[in-house]
Amino acid sequence: MTRPADDLLAITRQALNRVRHETPLVQCLTNQVVANFTANVLLAVGAAPAMVDIPEEAGPFAGAASGVLVNLGTPHAEQRAAMTEAVASATAAGTPWVLDPVAVGSLPVRTALARRLLPQGPAVVRGNASEIIALAGTGGGGRGVDATDEVESAAAAAGELARSTGAVVAVSGPVDLLTDGERTVRVANGDPLLTRVTGGGCALGAVLAAFAPPTTPDAAARADRLAAAAAAVAVYTVAAEIAAEHSAGPGGFAAAFLDALYALDEETLGKRAAISWA
Amino acid sequence: MTRPADDLLAITRQALNRVRHETPLVQCLTNQVVANFTANVLLAVGAAPAMVDIPEEAGPFAGAASGVLVNLGTPHAEQRAAMTEAVASATAAGTPWVLDPVAVGSLPVRTALARRLLPQGPAVVRGNASEIIALAGTGGGGRGVDATDEVESAAAAAGELARSTGAVVAVSGPVDLLTDGERTVRVANGDPLLTRVTGGGCALGAVLAAFAPPTTPDAAARADRLAAAAAAVAVYTVAAEIAAEHSAGPGGFAAAFLDALYALDEETLGKRAAISWA
Amino acid sequence: MTRPADDLLAITRQALNRVRHETPLVQCLTNQVVANFTANVLLAVGAAPAMVDIPEEAGPFAGAASGVLVNLGTPHAEQRAAMTEAVASATAAGTPWVLDPVAVGSLPVRTALARRLLPQGPAVVRGNASEIIALAGTGGGGRGVDATDEVESAAAAAGELARSTGAVVAVSGPVDLLTDGERTVRVANGDPLLTRVTGGGCALGAVLAAFAPPTTPDAAARADRLAAAAAAVAVYTVAAEIAAEHSAGPGGFAAAFLDALYALDEETLGKRAAISWA
């Protein structure tokens, strides 16, 4: 029997439509290097960004937002306090939140913060292979934001992390891998130029938050969450692919990527998305 | 009798010329999401940006700057202290300062800060309809940076706010409305793509600071201030209109907007600016 | 006798190749206005950026990085602490670090910080003429990030600063001047549009860190350091020159500049670089 959630392409198209019609409000507690690009990516895809990341505001806002991104790229003290507040509030309200453990493993402050936040139930954890392996406790971390491990070598760690946290785990790379600990989706779109623009990975975390359904604990919801996350990755990487065809380098690519996200239609998405179970 | 200040088009052309020849130094205490775009907008229009926003530096600098922008988008504690210092110093020195009350109304920290700064006499308050209504105390605020109210529904609140603070109040939207509490100007330029680039509204606050004349209390000065603010809005939104004609989406638009601001000449401005007393 | 270090053009080509093959990891403690552009410039030229700028992480990271940039543009308290930590660690490890004394002279907090960091031995100091003069203690500083002094008028101050600190001093302007206190290099490339993009100078500091060889105290190393710094300036300003030929204004220029850095090949560099012992 094919469940509705099995047709990844249909789900991807519906998910993009939903974002465009509902304009989900995505709160980003993210690093200051990529905040601008992240907000522009959300606007281009049809969501509404709000970078509310100070204590006393982050908590209340997370309760009302459609999704929350917690990206550990430049975790200043005040932002760490805001993250703690936002995650508690999101968890209480059923707001899905995405954890992006940038450079976790090799750097002590963010690693400790990630360990503290992780048990509170992110809807999605997104990282490169090194970060996912480090977060799962099976490796030593990368040298910063670089992916020094290959995606497939992180598959086991991703599965463990998904099972131990209840999160969908998304590993970014040439072929993206997503798992809820039981089933796995691969998305074979994208372009290397995306790695030559700072925030190419970080902004995907925000799009994952825009696409995430509200958090509920049952198994069907988890399957939906995996499919929605895969949809976000497909939309994002198909747009990257289109942008690369019109770009001479990373400068033009960044602009073309926003334009491609903005213009992406269901038909193009259907033709290009290379998204499949396992 | 037609006073010189009545010919808005002539004033707009002169104001742009003045900025290009005098290169006003605009101090920005703004949110970290849009700081880069804001600085680039100021450079493109012919002003000089300086993002001096730490305590002990913000105050002295505000005394020497041509204008100051105080944007409450990400008001971290250290920046809040710097804003308080800069506003006190700007007020003492007669430096015009612009208040952009981003998301005021719904978020407690910035709302309290806005209420504290407002009595100190901003030259201009710029916001969307929701923010102006919230600041005037007549509404409940928006859901972040979105404009959930229409511009015209904020006209009464804008007038009240202008009269109670002495500021020119600029309400951004499809047709921008500006008032000093007695007279009103409308500017019917712009393009929806400006709302798809983060900082599309915030950077206008910086341009308003670049165009603002020094603060003096008399009535003639207030009329000049209204006309200068309207000139800033016209220059900004005419450039947006031109940029949109050469853009396929928000990525290309952001670059084209900077190029259009940079290239804008008096003749084009004169032909396109839809600016009128209303 | 012509030493290998004398052939600046050959060194420039080799230095670009080295960066592209070794992907140096450059830690940036920089201002939040230009962090995004700086990271994108590093990625475009072939280096790997890491904006690790919080206490307890900045120190350990600086020991492992290939180079460190310390840019004083928005020196918030937490970042100042991280800078102190990073410089100590870099010095101990022999990691070359670059000091960009943005607006030093006129602003008290950063001026005090610069005076504290300077004796710890930066590999390179990069600034405009005003900043270099202010840092050398022979002038009053500029009015922000503007260059109010001409490059050549800063030549004496640059030489003194180089001799007193052991750093290579790079003065940015229409013709860039670099000196180690004994010899001088001039680079006559670039385009005025680079001054119309925020971070046009700041990002060069990061490229200088990417090109800098490990710090060793001997005289031959110092000559290499001067040549490597000149190579960084040549690569950067030749790319700016190419970008300007394809740009209608600063918005298009910023993207074209990243594309030009990304695409720059040895042949083009060899034909265009106007780099000479002077």
mmCIF file of C-alpha atoms in Angstrom, chain A:
data_model
loop_
_atom_site.group_PDB
_atom_site.id
_atom_site.type_symbol
_atom_site.label_atom_id
_atom_site.label_comp_id
_atom_site.label_asym_id
_atom_site.label_seq_id
_atom_site.Cartn_x
_atom_site.Cartn_y
_atom_site.Cartn_z
ATOM 1 C CA MET A 1 0.000 0.000 0.000
ATOM 2 C CA THR A 2 1.264 3.408 -0.918
ATOM 3 C CA ARG A 3 0.586 5.965 1.786
ATOM 4 C CA PRO A 4 0.098 9.576 0.681
ATOM 5 C CA ALA A 5 3.391 10.428 2.319
ATOM 6 C CA ASP A 6 5.115 8.070 -0.076
ATOM 7 C CA ASP A 7 4.710 10.244 -3.115
ATOM 8 C CA LEU A 8 7.559 12.593 -2.393
ATOM 9 C CA LEU A 9 7.186 14.593 -5.552
ATOM 10 C CA ALA A 10 3.520 15.366 -4.904
ATOM 11 C CA ILE A 11 4.323 16.294 -1.323
ATOM 12 C CA THR A 12 7.108 18.588 -2.468
ATOM 13 C CA ARG A 13 4.820 20.450 -4.823
ATOM 14 C CA GLN A 14 2.104 20.753 -2.184
ATOM 15 C CA ALA A 15 4.579 21.904 0.430
ATOM 16 C CA LEU A 16 5.864 24.723 -1.775
ATOM 17 C CA ASN A 17 2.295 25.785 -2.486
ATOM 18 C CA ARG A 18 1.459 25.747 1.183
ATOM 19 C CA VAL A 19 4.418 27.988 2.062
ATOM 20 C CA ARG A 20 3.495 30.455 -0.668
ATOM 21 C CA HIS A 21 -0.120 30.646 0.428
ATOM 22 C CA GLU A 22 0.358 30.609 4.184
ATOM 23 C CA THR A 23 3.545 32.727 4.391
ATOM 24 C CA PRO A 24 4.834 30.970 7.511
ATOM 25 C CA LEU A 25 6.514 33.271 10.008
ATOM 26 C CA VAL A 26 9.992 31.870 10.646
ATOM 27 C CA GLN A 27 11.952 33.115 13.632
ATOM 28 C CA CYS A 28 15.688 32.898 13.055
ATOM 29 C CA LEU A 29 18.257 32.880 15.818
ATOM 30 C CA THR A 30 21.154 32.581 13.456
ATOM 31 C CA ASN A 31 24.718 33.683 12.952
ATOM 32 C CA GLN A 32 25.356 37.251 11.946
ATOM 33 C CA VAL A 33 27.332 36.267 8.860
ATOM 34 C CA VAL A 34 24.333 34.806 7.087
ATOM 35 C CA ALA A 35 21.362 36.599 8.667
ATOM 36 C CA ASN A 36 20.827 38.803 5.612
ATOM 37 C CA PHE A 37 21.046 35.986 3.084
ATOM 38 C CA THR A 38 18.812 33.784 5.235
ATOM 39 C CA ALA A 39 16.109 36.431 5.450
ATOM 40 C CA ASN A 40 16.286 36.963 1.698
ATOM 41 C CA VAL A 41 16.011 33.233 1.044
ATOM 42 C CA LEU A 42 12.892 33.031 3.221
ATOM 43 C CA LEU A 43 11.333 36.008 1.456
ATOM 44 C CA ALA A 44 12.170 34.528 -1.954
ATOM 45 C CA VAL A 45 10.567 31.181 -1.160
ATOM 46 C CA GLY A 46 7.429 32.866 0.162
ATOM 47 C CA ALA A 47 7.944 32.802 3.937
ATOM 48 C CA ALA A 48 8.252 35.725 6.351
ATOM 49 C CA PRO A 49 11.525 36.039 8.303
ATOM 50 C CA ALA A 50 11.808 37.553 11.770
ATOM 51 C CA MET A 51 15.254 37.679 13.383
ATOM 52 C CA VAL A 52 14.022 37.997 16.956
ATOM 53 C CA ASP A 53 16.993 36.851 19.017
ATOM 54 C CA ILE A 54 17.208 38.704 22.310
ATOM 55 C CA PRO A 55 16.138 37.459 25.739
ATOM 56 C CA GLU A 56 12.590 38.372 26.806
ATOM 57 C CA GLU A 57 11.517 38.645 23.182
ATOM 58 C CA ALA A 58 12.747 35.364 21.719
ATOM 59 C CA GLY A 59 10.601 33.230 24.007
ATOM 60 C CA PRO A 60 7.235 34.903 23.475
ATOM 61 C CA PHE A 61 7.880 35.149 19.746
ATOM 62 C CA ALA A 62 8.729 31.427 19.426
ATOM 63 C CA GLY A 63 5.349 30.563 20.872
ATOM 64 C CA ALA A 64 3.600 32.421 18.051
ATOM 65 C CA ALA A 65 5.948 31.677 15.119
ATOM 66 C CA SER A 66 5.304 28.955 12.532
ATOM 67 C CA GLY A 67 8.846 27.671 12.879
ATOM 68 C CA VAL A 68 12.111 28.512 14.604
ATOM 69 C CA LEU A 69 15.695 28.187 13.402
ATOM 70 C CA VAL A 70 18.486 27.824 15.960
ATOM 71 C CA ASN A 71 21.825 28.119 14.145
ATOM 72 C CA LEU A 72 24.953 27.986 16.279
ATOM 73 C CA GLY A 73 27.325 29.773 13.906
ATOM 74 C CA THR A 74 28.183 32.812 16.053
ATOM 75 C CA PRO A 75 26.627 32.038 19.438
ATOM 76 C CA HIS A 76 27.208 35.215 21.437
ATOM 77 C CA ALA A 77 26.200 35.107 25.095
ATOM 78 C CA GLU A 78 23.024 37.121 24.706
ATOM 79 C CA GLN A 79 21.939 35.018 21.753
ATOM 80 C CA ARG A 80 22.638 31.795 23.647
ATOM 81 C CA ALA A 81 20.254 32.969 26.369
ATOM 82 C CA ALA A 82 17.689 33.835 23.708
ATOM 83 C CA MET A 83 18.094 30.417 22.098
ATOM 84 C CA THR A 84 17.449 28.654 25.377
ATOM 85 C CA GLU A 85 14.331 30.737 25.855
ATOM 86 C CA ALA A 86 13.101 30.230 22.297
ATOM 87 C CA VAL A 87 13.564 26.470 22.360
ATOM 88 C CA ALA A 88 11.684 26.106 25.654
ATOM 89 C CA SER A 89 8.845 28.213 24.336
ATOM 90 C CA ALA A 90 8.721 26.471 20.951
ATOM 91 C CA THR A 91 8.658 23.082 22.624
ATOM 92 C CA ALA A 92 5.814 24.113 24.906
ATOM 93 C CA ALA A 93 3.808 25.566 22.015
ATOM 94 C CA GLY A 94 4.408 22.769 19.514
ATOM 95 C CA THR A 95 6.307 25.142 17.225
ATOM 96 C CA PRO A 96 8.757 23.071 15.176
ATOM 97 C CA TRP A 97 12.351 24.182 15.615
ATOM 98 C CA VAL A 98 15.390 23.345 13.546
ATOM 99 C CA LEU A 99 18.855 22.933 15.027
ATOM 100 C CA ASP A 100 21.859 23.727 12.832
ATOM 101 C CA PRO A 101 24.931 22.690 14.834
ATOM 102 C CA VAL A 102 27.498 24.747 12.902
ATOM 103 C CA ALA A 103 31.044 23.573 13.639
ATOM 104 C CA VAL A 104 29.900 21.547 16.629
ATOM 105 C CA GLY A 105 32.469 19.100 17.861
ATOM 106 C CA SER A 106 35.582 21.221 17.627
ATOM 107 C CA LEU A 107 34.424 24.359 19.432
ATOM 108 C CA PRO A 108 33.495 24.142 23.114
ATOM 109 C CA VAL A 109 30.835 26.807 23.703
ATOM 110 C CA ARG A 110 28.520 25.798 20.894
ATOM 111 C CA THR A 111 29.107 22.113 21.521
ATOM 112 C CA ALA A 112 27.939 22.467 25.104
ATOM 113 C CA LEU A 113 24.932 24.492 23.941
ATOM 114 C CA ALA A 114 24.021 21.913 21.304
ATOM 115 C CA ARG A 115 24.163 19.126 23.897
ATOM 116 C CA ARG A 116 21.844 21.152 26.137
ATOM 117 C CA LEU A 117 19.323 21.945 23.423
ATOM 118 C CA LEU A 118 19.273 18.580 21.698
ATOM 119 C CA PRO A 119 17.224 16.693 24.337
ATOM 120 C CA GLN A 120 14.447 19.267 23.970
ATOM 121 C CA GLY A 121 13.257 17.791 20.728
ATOM 122 C CA PRO A 122 14.173 19.639 17.545
ATOM 123 C CA ALA A 123 11.880 18.837 14.625
ATOM 124 C CA VAL A 124 14.891 18.786 12.313
ATOM 125 C CA VAL A 125 18.658 18.729 12.771
ATOM 126 C CA ARG A 126 20.546 19.957 9.697
ATOM 127 C CA GLY A 127 24.280 19.843 9.234
ATOM 128 C CA ASN A 128 27.091 18.625 7.078
ATOM 129 C CA ALA A 129 28.478 15.153 7.622
ATOM 130 C CA SER A 130 31.151 16.259 10.107
ATOM 131 C CA GLU A 131 28.662 18.096 12.248
ATOM 132 C CA ILE A 132 26.117 15.288 12.301
ATOM 133 C CA ILE A 133 28.798 12.769 13.229
ATOM 134 C CA ALA A 134 30.103 15.068 15.967
ATOM 135 C CA LEU A 135 26.628 15.677 17.337
ATOM 136 C CA ALA A 136 25.866 11.980 17.370
ATOM 137 C CA GLY A 137 29.000 11.574 19.462
ATOM 138 C CA THR A 138 30.782 9.298 17.072
ATOM 139 C CA GLY A 139 33.424 11.603 15.663
ATOM 140 C CA GLY A 140 35.721 14.468 16.392
ATOM 141 C CA GLY A 141 34.140 17.283 14.406
ATOM 142 C CA GLY A 142 35.359 19.300 11.478
ATOM 143 C CA ARG A 143 37.633 22.271 11.194
ATOM 144 C CA GLY A 144 34.867 24.813 11.126
ATOM 145 C CA VAL A 145 32.004 24.938 8.709
ATOM 146 C CA ASP A 146 33.650 22.679 6.185
ATOM 147 C CA ALA A 147 32.377 19.237 5.478
ATOM 148 C CA THR A 148 35.375 17.003 5.950
ATOM 149 C CA ASP A 149 33.305 13.826 6.014
ATOM 150 C CA GLU A 150 31.274 12.467 3.166
ATOM 151 C CA VAL A 151 27.515 12.360 3.443
ATOM 152 C CA GLU A 152 27.203 8.568 3.202
ATOM 153 C CA SER A 153 29.727 8.038 5.972
ATOM 154 C CA ALA A 154 27.382 9.998 8.214
ATOM 155 C CA ALA A 155 24.343 7.847 7.418
ATOM 156 C CA ALA A 156 24.680 5.644 10.491
ATOM 157 C CA ALA A 157 25.262 8.613 12.785
ATOM 158 C CA ALA A 158 22.270 10.375 11.269
ATOM 159 C CA GLY A 159 20.055 7.393 11.933
ATOM 160 C CA GLU A 160 21.208 7.103 15.543
ATOM 161 C CA LEU A 161 20.739 10.821 16.111
ATOM 162 C CA ALA A 162 17.241 10.674 14.637
ATOM 163 C CA ARG A 163 16.254 7.740 16.843
ATOM 164 C CA SER A 164 17.719 9.212 20.017
ATOM 165 C CA THR A 165 16.183 12.655 19.569
ATOM 166 C CA GLY A 166 13.019 12.058 17.552
ATOM 167 C CA ALA A 167 14.240 14.608 15.013
ATOM 168 C CA VAL A 168 14.475 14.302 11.283
ATOM 169 C CA VAL A 169 18.184 14.524 10.520
ATOM 170 C CA ALA A 170 19.251 16.183 7.258
ATOM 171 C CA VAL A 171 22.827 15.745 6.075
ATOM 172 C CA SER A 172 23.831 18.247 3.395
ATOM 173 C CA GLY A 173 26.213 17.359 0.588
ATOM 174 C CA PRO A 174 26.306 16.598 -3.133
ATOM 175 C CA VAL A 175 23.447 14.165 -2.484
ATOM 176 C CA ASP A 176 21.473 15.187 0.584
ATOM 177 C CA LEU A 177 20.381 12.449 2.963
ATOM 178 C CA LEU A 178 17.428 12.758 5.316
ATOM 179 C CA THR A 179 16.214 10.233 7.858
ATOM 180 C CA ASP A 180 13.791 9.917 10.725
ATOM 181 C CA GLY A 181 15.693 6.919 12.014
ATOM 182 C CA GLU A 182 13.504 4.460 10.158
ATOM 183 C CA ARG A 183 13.161 5.599 6.597
ATOM 184 C CA THR A 184 15.638 7.536 4.478
ATOM 185 C CA VAL A 185 15.194 10.023 1.646
ATOM 186 C CA ARG A 186 17.898 11.138 -0.752
ATOM 187 C CA VAL A 187 17.787 14.318 -2.809
ATOM 188 C CA ALA A 188 20.237 14.455 -5.691
ATOM 189 C CA ASN A 189 19.934 18.073 -6.764
ATOM 190 C CA GLY A 190 22.052 21.145 -6.109
ATOM 191 C CA ASP A 191 25.281 22.590 -7.399
ATOM 192 C CA PRO A 192 28.799 23.056 -5.988
ATOM 193 C CA LEU A 193 28.399 26.854 -6.279
ATOM 194 C CA LEU A 194 26.059 26.634 -3.302
ATOM 195 C CA THR A 195 29.133 25.814 -1.206
ATOM 196 C CA ARG A 196 30.892 28.932 -2.505
ATOM 197 C CA VAL A 197 28.273 31.277 -1.058
ATOM 198 C CA THR A 198 28.386 31.779 2.684
ATOM 199 C CA GLY A 199 25.123 30.673 4.219
ATOM 200 C CA GLY A 200 24.391 28.210 1.440
ATOM 201 C CA GLY A 201 23.838 25.583 4.111
ATOM 202 C CA CYS A 202 22.631 27.839 6.911
ATOM 203 C CA ALA A 203 19.751 29.312 4.914
ATOM 204 C CA LEU A 204 18.505 25.808 4.184
ATOM 205 C CA GLY A 205 17.932 25.442 7.931
ATOM 206 C CA ALA A 206 15.521 28.363 7.769
ATOM 207 C CA VAL A 207 13.691 26.862 4.800
ATOM 208 C CA LEU A 208 13.392 23.586 6.727
ATOM 209 C CA ALA A 209 11.726 25.576 9.524
ATOM 210 C CA ALA A 210 9.351 27.184 6.998
ATOM 211 C CA PHE A 211 8.319 23.797 5.608
ATOM 212 C CA ALA A 212 8.043 21.946 8.941
ATOM 213 C CA PRO A 213 4.538 20.976 10.088
ATOM 214 C CA PRO A 214 3.559 21.697 13.707
ATOM 215 C CA THR A 215 5.161 19.321 16.175
ATOM 216 C CA THR A 216 3.064 16.395 17.350
ATOM 217 C CA PRO A 217 4.444 13.206 18.823
ATOM 218 C CA ASP A 218 2.733 10.453 16.789
ATOM 219 C CA ALA A 219 4.356 8.282 14.166
ATOM 220 C CA ALA A 220 2.316 9.585 11.220
ATOM 221 C CA ALA A 221 3.415 13.087 12.093
ATOM 222 C CA ARG A 222 7.012 11.951 12.023
ATOM 223 C CA ALA A 223 6.599 10.548 8.530
ATOM 224 C CA ASP A 224 5.026 13.822 7.420
ATOM 225 C CA ARG A 225 7.902 15.691 8.983
ATOM 226 C CA LEU A 226 10.459 13.656 7.047
ATOM 227 C CA ALA A 227 8.609 14.235 3.788
ATOM 228 C CA ALA A 228 8.236 17.959 4.491
ATOM 229 C CA ALA A 229 11.942 18.254 5.239
ATOM 230 C CA ALA A 230 12.797 16.426 2.041
ATOM 231 C CA ALA A 231 10.484 18.803 0.179
ATOM 232 C CA ALA A 232 12.354 21.786 1.605
ATOM 233 C CA VAL A 233 15.682 20.317 0.509
ATOM 234 C CA ALA A 234 14.350 19.552 -2.966
ATOM 235 C CA VAL A 235 12.949 23.057 -3.472
ATOM 236 C CA TYR A 236 16.183 24.580 -2.245
ATOM 237 C CA THR A 237 18.567 22.444 -4.276
ATOM 238 C CA VAL A 238 16.508 22.520 -7.476
ATOM 239 C CA ALA A 239 16.617 26.321 -7.277
ATOM 240 C CA ALA A 240 20.397 26.109 -6.813
ATOM 241 C CA GLU A 241 20.665 23.923 -9.883
ATOM 242 C CA ILE A 242 18.688 26.366 -12.009
ATOM 243 C CA ALA A 243 20.677 29.319 -10.684
ATOM 244 C CA ALA A 244 23.986 27.670 -11.501
ATOM 245 C CA GLU A 245 22.942 27.329 -15.134
ATOM 246 C CA HIS A 246 22.686 31.117 -15.310
ATOM 247 C CA SER A 247 25.789 32.061 -13.303
ATOM 248 C CA ALA A 248 29.426 32.702 -14.085
ATOM 249 C CA GLY A 249 30.500 32.548 -10.450
ATOM 250 C CA PRO A 250 29.359 32.762 -6.844
ATOM 251 C CA GLY A 251 28.421 36.455 -6.941
ATOM 252 C CA GLY A 252 25.955 36.109 -9.766
ATOM 253 C CA PHE A 253 24.859 32.757 -8.387
ATOM 254 C CA ALA A 254 23.681 34.191 -5.057
ATOM 255 C CA ALA A 255 21.361 36.627 -6.825
ATOM 256 C CA ALA A 256 20.226 34.052 -9.377
ATOM 257 C CA PHE A 257 19.495 31.592 -6.577
ATOM 258 C CA LEU A 258 17.088 34.023 -4.906
ATOM 259 C CA ASP A 259 15.462 34.676 -8.278
ATOM 260 C CA ALA A 260 15.134 30.943 -8.952
ATOM 261 C CA LEU A 261 13.547 30.301 -5.544
ATOM 262 C CA TYR A 262 11.144 33.155 -6.193
ATOM 263 C CA ALA A 263 10.181 31.923 -9.666
ATOM 264 C CA LEU A 264 10.142 28.175 -9.022
ATOM 265 C CA ASP A 265 6.907 26.624 -10.252
ATOM 266 C CA GLU A 266 5.384 23.205 -9.696
ATOM 267 C CA GLU A 267 6.085 22.022 -13.204
ATOM 268 C CA THR A 268 9.800 22.794 -13.086
ATOM 269 C CA LEU A 269 10.014 21.320 -9.628
ATOM 270 C CA GLY A 270 8.281 18.150 -10.834
ATOM 271 C CA LYS A 271 10.636 17.764 -13.759
ATOM 272 C CA ARG A 272 13.848 18.369 -11.874
ATOM 273 C CA ALA A 273 13.478 17.138 -8.306
ATOM 274 C CA ALA A 274 15.573 13.983 -7.888
ATOM 275 C CA ILE A 275 14.013 12.898 -4.628
ATOM 276 C CA SER A 276 13.542 9.300 -3.595
ATOM 277 C CA TRP A 277 13.138 6.924 -0.711
ATOM 278 C CA ALA A 278 16.510 5.503 0.249
#
